[in-house]
Short mmCIF file of C-alpha atoms and ligand atoms in Angstrom, two decimals:
data_model
loop_
_atom_site.label_atom_id
_atom_site.label_comp_id
_atom_site.label_asym_id
_atom_site.label_seq_id
_atom_site.Cartn_x
_atom_site.Cartn_y
_atom_site.Cartn_z
CA MET A 59 109.70 137.99 85.23
CA ASN A 60 106.10 138.43 86.27
CA ALA A 61 106.09 139.13 90.04
CA SER A 62 102.64 137.62 90.52
CA ALA A 63 103.97 134.27 89.32
CA THR A 64 106.37 134.03 92.25
CA ALA A 65 105.44 132.80 95.73
CA PRO A 66 102.22 134.30 97.11
CA ARG A 67 102.72 137.36 99.31
CA PRO A 68 102.01 136.70 102.96
CA ALA A 69 99.08 138.55 104.53
CA ARG A 70 101.67 140.05 106.85
CA ASP A 71 105.43 140.20 106.78
CA PHE A 72 106.53 138.04 109.67
CA GLY A 73 110.24 138.17 108.81
CA LYS A 74 112.25 134.96 108.96
CA VAL A 75 110.21 132.29 110.80
CA ALA A 76 111.53 129.08 112.40
CA VAL A 77 109.25 126.08 112.73
CA LEU A 78 110.62 124.14 115.69
CA MET A 79 110.13 120.43 115.08
CA GLY A 80 111.62 117.09 116.09
CA GLY A 81 113.52 117.61 119.30
CA THR A 82 114.50 114.84 121.69
CA SER A 83 111.22 113.84 123.39
CA ALA A 84 109.44 110.50 123.05
CA GLU A 85 107.08 112.26 120.61
CA ARG A 86 109.84 113.26 118.20
CA GLU A 87 108.38 111.41 115.21
CA ILE A 88 104.92 112.97 115.64
CA SER A 89 106.53 116.38 116.00
CA LEU A 90 108.41 115.94 112.72
CA MET A 91 105.10 115.17 111.00
CA SER A 92 103.38 118.14 112.65
CA GLY A 93 106.25 120.50 111.89
CA THR A 94 106.53 119.44 108.26
CA ASN A 95 102.79 120.08 107.76
CA VAL A 96 103.02 123.47 109.46
CA LEU A 97 106.08 124.43 107.43
CA GLU A 98 104.40 123.49 104.15
CA GLY A 99 101.28 125.49 105.09
CA LEU A 100 103.32 128.58 105.95
CA LEU A 101 105.36 128.30 102.74
CA ARG A 102 102.15 128.04 100.68
CA LYS A 103 101.08 131.29 102.35
CA GLY A 104 104.31 132.95 101.27
CA VAL A 105 105.83 133.07 104.77
CA ASP A 106 109.64 132.95 104.87
CA ALA A 107 109.68 129.84 107.06
CA GLN A 108 112.36 127.22 107.72
CA ALA A 109 112.52 123.99 109.71
CA PHE A 110 114.62 124.06 112.87
CA ASP A 111 115.29 120.86 114.84
CA PRO A 112 116.56 121.47 118.39
CA ALA A 113 118.02 117.94 118.31
CA ASP A 114 120.50 119.18 115.67
CA ARG A 115 121.15 122.78 116.78
CA SER A 116 120.80 124.69 120.01
CA VAL A 117 117.72 126.92 120.10
CA PHE A 118 120.06 129.71 121.22
CA GLU A 119 121.27 129.83 117.59
CA LEU A 120 117.85 131.19 116.55
CA GLU A 121 118.80 134.71 117.56
CA ARG A 122 122.13 134.77 115.71
CA ALA A 123 120.50 133.18 112.65
CA GLY A 124 118.11 136.16 112.44
CA PHE A 125 114.79 134.41 113.13
CA ARG A 126 112.11 136.98 114.01
CA ARG A 127 109.33 134.65 115.07
CA VAL A 128 108.96 130.97 116.05
CA PHE A 129 106.20 128.44 115.47
CA ILE A 130 106.56 125.73 118.12
CA ALA A 131 105.58 122.35 116.64
CA LEU A 132 107.46 120.36 119.30
CA HIS A 133 105.56 117.89 121.48
CA GLY A 134 106.54 116.68 124.92
CA ARG A 135 109.54 117.50 127.03
CA LEU A 136 112.04 120.21 126.08
CA GLY A 137 109.54 121.77 123.68
CA GLU A 138 106.00 121.78 125.03
CA ASP A 139 106.99 122.07 128.69
CA GLY A 140 108.07 125.70 129.10
CA THR A 141 111.80 125.19 128.63
CA VAL A 142 112.01 126.30 124.98
CA GLN A 143 109.46 129.02 125.78
CA GLY A 144 111.82 130.35 128.47
CA ALA A 145 114.79 130.31 126.10
CA LEU A 146 112.77 132.24 123.50
CA GLU A 147 111.75 134.81 126.09
CA LEU A 148 115.39 135.34 127.04
CA MET A 149 116.10 135.99 123.35
CA LYS A 150 112.95 138.16 123.03
CA ILE A 151 111.75 136.13 120.03
CA PRO A 152 107.92 135.93 119.77
CA TYR A 153 106.63 132.33 119.83
CA THR A 154 103.29 130.59 119.36
CA GLY A 155 101.13 129.14 122.12
CA SER A 156 101.18 129.22 125.88
CA GLY A 157 103.88 130.90 127.94
CA VAL A 158 106.43 129.38 130.32
CA MET A 159 104.15 128.85 133.32
CA ALA A 160 101.12 127.35 131.55
CA SER A 161 103.30 125.19 129.28
CA ALA A 162 105.10 123.72 132.29
CA LEU A 163 101.88 123.27 134.24
CA CYS A 164 100.02 121.47 131.44
CA MET A 165 102.95 119.10 130.96
CA ASP A 166 102.19 117.70 134.40
CA LYS A 167 98.80 115.99 134.54
CA VAL A 168 98.79 115.86 138.37
CA ARG A 169 99.41 119.61 138.85
CA THR A 170 96.97 120.41 136.04
CA LYS A 171 94.31 118.47 137.94
CA LEU A 172 95.16 120.26 141.19
CA VAL A 173 94.57 123.63 139.52
CA TRP A 174 91.29 122.39 138.05
CA LEU A 175 90.18 120.97 141.41
CA GLY A 176 90.99 124.34 143.01
CA SER A 177 89.01 126.18 140.31
CA GLY A 178 85.93 123.96 140.33
CA VAL A 179 86.70 122.41 136.93
CA PRO A 180 85.60 118.75 137.03
CA THR A 181 88.34 116.15 136.48
CA PRO A 182 88.37 112.41 137.33
CA ARG A 183 89.41 111.46 140.89
CA HIS A 184 93.05 110.45 141.12
CA VAL A 185 95.79 109.30 143.45
CA ILE A 186 99.57 109.42 142.99
CA VAL A 187 101.01 105.89 143.01
CA THR A 188 104.53 104.65 143.81
CA ALA A 189 106.27 101.26 143.99
CA GLN A 190 105.23 101.18 147.66
CA SER A 191 101.51 101.71 146.98
CA ASP A 192 98.98 99.26 148.40
CA TRP A 193 97.16 98.24 145.19
CA THR A 194 94.12 96.92 147.02
CA ALA A 195 93.75 100.29 148.77
CA VAL A 196 94.20 102.15 145.45
CA ALA A 197 91.50 100.02 143.80
CA ALA A 198 89.18 100.61 146.78
CA GLN A 199 89.79 104.37 146.68
CA ILE A 200 89.51 104.93 142.91
CA GLY A 201 87.34 101.99 141.89
CA LEU A 202 87.81 99.59 138.96
CA PRO A 203 88.41 99.84 136.13
CA LEU A 204 90.98 102.58 136.55
CA ILE A 205 93.57 104.26 134.35
CA VAL A 206 97.27 104.27 135.22
CA LYS A 207 99.33 106.91 133.45
CA PRO A 208 102.63 108.76 133.71
CA ALA A 209 102.13 112.40 134.69
CA HIS A 210 104.36 113.94 132.04
CA GLU A 211 104.06 111.80 128.91
CA GLY A 212 101.69 112.33 125.99
CA SER A 213 100.33 110.36 123.03
CA THR A 214 98.98 107.66 125.40
CA LEU A 215 102.54 106.40 125.99
CA GLY A 216 102.73 104.30 129.16
CA LEU A 217 98.96 104.48 129.78
CA THR A 218 96.93 101.39 130.73
CA LYS A 219 93.29 100.71 131.51
CA VAL A 220 93.28 98.26 134.43
CA GLU A 221 90.34 95.97 135.15
CA SER A 222 91.63 94.04 138.21
CA VAL A 223 93.78 94.67 141.30
CA GLU A 224 96.41 92.12 140.18
CA LYS A 225 97.08 94.12 137.00
CA ILE A 226 97.76 97.49 138.69
CA ALA A 227 101.38 96.69 139.59
CA GLY A 228 102.26 95.84 135.97
CA ALA A 229 100.54 98.99 134.72
CA TYR A 230 102.47 101.02 137.30
CA GLU A 231 105.77 99.47 136.17
CA LEU A 232 105.03 100.37 132.55
CA ALA A 233 104.10 103.97 133.41
CA ALA A 234 107.15 104.29 135.70
CA ARG A 235 109.39 103.47 132.74
CA TYR A 236 108.32 106.81 131.27
CA ASP A 237 108.10 108.93 134.38
CA SER A 238 108.91 109.09 138.09
CA LEU A 239 105.45 110.57 138.75
CA VAL A 240 102.57 108.17 138.05
CA LEU A 241 98.87 108.56 138.76
CA ALA A 242 95.91 106.21 138.99
CA GLU A 243 92.70 107.83 137.79
CA GLU A 244 89.02 106.95 137.93
CA PHE A 245 87.92 105.45 134.62
CA ILE A 246 85.10 107.51 133.12
CA HIS A 247 82.54 105.41 131.26
CA GLY A 248 81.16 107.56 128.51
CA THR A 249 82.15 109.36 125.34
CA GLU A 250 85.42 111.05 124.57
CA PHE A 251 85.61 114.58 123.18
CA THR A 252 88.35 117.02 122.38
CA VAL A 253 88.04 120.79 122.11
CA GLY A 254 90.51 122.87 120.13
CA ILE A 255 91.33 126.44 121.07
CA LEU A 256 92.26 129.12 118.54
CA ASP A 257 92.80 132.79 119.42
CA ASP A 258 91.54 132.01 122.93
CA ALA A 259 88.14 130.84 121.60
CA ALA A 260 86.76 127.29 121.37
CA LEU A 261 86.55 125.54 117.98
CA PRO A 262 83.75 123.07 117.14
CA VAL A 263 83.86 120.03 119.45
CA ILE A 264 85.12 116.69 118.09
CA ARG A 265 83.75 113.35 119.28
CA ILE A 266 86.27 110.50 119.33
CA GLU A 267 85.08 106.98 118.76
CA ALA A 268 87.87 104.51 119.47
CA PRO A 269 87.50 100.77 119.06
CA GLN A 270 86.64 99.21 122.45
CA GLY A 271 89.56 99.08 124.82
CA ASN A 272 92.12 100.60 122.51
CA TYR A 273 93.90 103.44 124.23
CA ASP A 274 97.27 102.96 122.69
CA TYR A 275 99.63 105.06 120.73
CA GLN A 276 99.41 103.00 117.58
CA HIS A 277 95.67 103.30 117.35
CA LYS A 278 95.55 106.99 118.03
CA TYR A 279 98.08 108.03 115.44
CA PHE A 280 98.40 105.42 112.75
CA SER A 281 95.14 103.56 112.53
CA ASP A 282 91.94 104.25 110.69
CA ALA A 283 90.00 102.30 113.36
CA THR A 284 89.46 105.47 115.41
CA HIS A 285 86.67 107.64 114.08
CA TYR A 286 86.41 111.38 114.62
CA HIS A 287 83.12 113.21 114.34
CA CYS A 288 82.88 116.94 113.76
CA PRO A 289 80.14 118.13 114.04
CA CYS A 290 80.18 116.05 117.21
CA GLY A 291 76.50 115.11 117.21
CA LEU A 292 75.65 116.69 120.58
CA PRO A 293 72.69 119.08 120.80
CA GLY A 294 73.89 122.64 120.21
CA ALA A 295 73.37 123.74 123.82
CA GLN A 296 75.41 120.81 125.16
CA GLU A 297 78.23 121.46 122.70
CA LYS A 298 78.29 125.11 123.85
CA GLU A 299 78.48 123.93 127.47
CA LEU A 300 81.54 121.78 126.70
CA GLN A 301 83.14 124.73 124.90
CA ALA A 302 82.42 127.07 127.82
CA LEU A 303 83.78 124.53 130.32
CA THR A 304 86.93 124.12 128.22
CA LEU A 305 87.45 127.90 128.14
CA ARG A 306 87.14 127.96 131.94
CA ALA A 307 89.62 125.08 132.20
CA VAL A 308 92.04 126.91 129.87
CA ALA A 309 91.67 130.20 131.75
CA ALA A 310 92.36 128.47 135.09
CA LEU A 311 95.66 127.17 133.69
CA GLY A 312 96.65 130.50 132.13
CA CYS A 313 97.00 129.07 128.61
CA ARG A 314 97.33 131.39 125.65
CA GLY A 315 96.72 131.42 121.90
CA TRP A 316 95.95 127.89 120.83
CA GLY A 317 95.77 124.38 122.27
CA ARG A 318 93.45 121.43 122.80
CA ALA A 319 91.71 119.97 125.83
CA ASP A 320 90.76 116.29 126.13
CA LEU A 321 87.63 115.44 128.02
CA MET A 322 85.16 112.68 128.77
CA LEU A 323 81.40 113.05 128.93
CA ARG A 324 80.11 110.48 131.41
CA ALA A 325 77.03 108.48 130.46
CA ASP A 326 74.95 110.59 132.91
CA GLY A 327 75.94 113.80 131.08
CA LYS A 328 78.63 115.03 133.51
CA PRO A 329 81.84 116.23 131.78
CA PHE A 330 85.38 115.62 133.10
CA LEU A 331 88.54 117.32 131.87
CA LEU A 332 91.42 114.85 131.30
CA GLU A 333 94.28 117.04 130.20
CA MET A 334 95.33 120.14 128.32
CA ASN A 335 97.69 120.00 125.35
CA THR A 336 99.52 123.27 124.77
CA SER A 337 101.25 122.15 121.56
CA PRO A 338 98.77 119.76 119.92
CA GLY A 339 99.47 117.61 116.89
CA MET A 340 99.31 119.13 113.41
CA THR A 341 99.63 115.85 111.45
CA GLY A 342 97.25 114.54 108.80
CA HIS A 343 95.27 112.79 111.59
CA SER A 344 95.33 115.75 113.95
CA LEU A 345 92.31 117.24 115.60
CA VAL A 346 92.81 121.01 115.81
CA PRO A 347 93.08 121.19 111.98
CA MET A 348 89.93 119.04 111.74
CA ALA A 349 87.98 121.32 114.10
CA ALA A 350 89.28 124.42 112.31
CA ARG A 351 88.12 123.00 108.99
CA ALA A 352 84.63 122.51 110.49
CA ALA A 353 84.71 126.20 111.42
CA GLY A 354 85.58 127.11 107.82
CA ILE A 355 89.28 127.72 108.49
CA THR A 356 91.66 126.01 106.06
CA PHE A 357 94.87 124.42 107.34
CA ASP A 358 96.96 127.16 105.73
CA ASP A 359 94.85 129.92 107.31
CA LEU A 360 95.05 128.09 110.64
CA VAL A 361 98.85 128.04 110.72
CA VAL A 362 98.99 131.72 109.75
CA ARG A 363 96.51 132.64 112.48
CA ILE A 364 98.51 130.70 115.08
CA LEU A 365 101.67 132.44 113.88
CA GLU A 366 99.93 135.83 114.10
CA SER A 367 99.10 135.16 117.76
CA ALA A 368 102.79 134.68 118.65
CA HIS A 369 103.93 136.75 121.61
CA ALA A 370 107.24 137.53 123.25
CA GLY A 371 106.18 136.85 126.83
N1 ADP B 239 90.11 108.73 133.35
C1 ADP B 239 89.90 108.24 132.12
N2 ADP B 239 88.73 107.62 131.82
C2 ADP B 239 88.52 107.11 130.57
N3 ADP B 239 89.43 107.17 129.58
C3 ADP B 239 90.61 107.78 129.81
C4 ADP B 239 90.92 108.35 131.09
N4 ADP B 239 92.16 108.87 131.04
C5 ADP B 239 92.61 108.63 129.80
N5 ADP B 239 91.70 107.99 129.04
C6 ADP B 239 91.86 107.58 127.63
O1 ADP B 239 93.24 107.59 127.31
C7 ADP B 239 93.54 108.60 126.34
C8 ADP B 239 94.85 109.31 126.67
O2 ADP B 239 94.79 109.94 127.95
P1 ADP B 239 95.20 111.44 128.23
O3 ADP B 239 94.99 111.71 129.67
O4 ADP B 239 94.52 112.33 127.26
O5 ADP B 239 96.78 111.41 127.99
P2 ADP B 239 97.73 111.59 126.70
O6 ADP B 239 96.86 111.98 125.54
O7 ADP B 239 98.67 112.67 127.12
O8 ADP B 239 98.43 110.30 126.55
C9 ADP B 239 92.35 109.53 126.39
O9 ADP B 239 92.23 110.21 125.17
C10 ADP B 239 91.21 108.57 126.70
O10 ADP B 239 90.85 107.86 125.52
MG1 MG B 240 95.29 113.29 125.51
#
């Protein structure tokens, strides 16, 4: 048989690679889509990769099964939050993305904001809210409209834009279904952007144009009503400023390898960091692959580069 007709040889021999996908978080379905895409990309590049779902098998089986390297395509708790990263460090298996500390920190939007506030990285004003909160006082402190969101969830789950004091309690109750820690945040009127990180550098900025008032899960992931622009349409110098700010925000959190920061550019030109995603989506609608493409990096090259940046702690 002609050897060249078999699977392409990988640029580097990574050994047996596990793509962690699925898991038990609220974002399981998105993770399965991300992981399947990643797996297919790695296989096309000739990497000896296999799917591994921590909902089916303990991650501690990775070591016995002979996996040499792990691509983490899990989103949310028990995957993006430092727990799996810690388990992999105990097993000394190199893994993609941020380490234990930064993964755990970025999972918590309140603590992320505290680090940014302490580092001079602009982020919208916020207050932690509880069932005992005085909603009139919250509205007076933060202003209306405001955003109510759970501190630990992703994919806009449990997030509401609130226009009046009477609606804050209901928004709190929804967010509290997802999380015991809930924040109310100043609503930033302006334009939404997201900045992908690859090999600790910023990718081209993406501008997100969502239909008015739609901040929900369905729209973000399954609808064609949201438009993404890359190139983002900002003047070059302003795009570079957003990239530089994102790199400062990422450095303050101690993130590593790859990721994606969400931010708002207020109508007066002032940027605000919303959150940092340490294991961003890799689905057909996902934004890091879109930004990479704009930088001339194909999806398959992207997944190999992320895998190359894996570290053992
Ligand atoms: N303070 C805010 N001002 C304006 N829009 C916001 C604000 N916070 C969140 N949003 C909107 O909600 C979306 C989801 O919020 P985000 O904080 O990124 O959480 P997650 O993506 O984890 O659900 C953002 O992409 C943005 O469209
Ligand atoms: Mg977000």
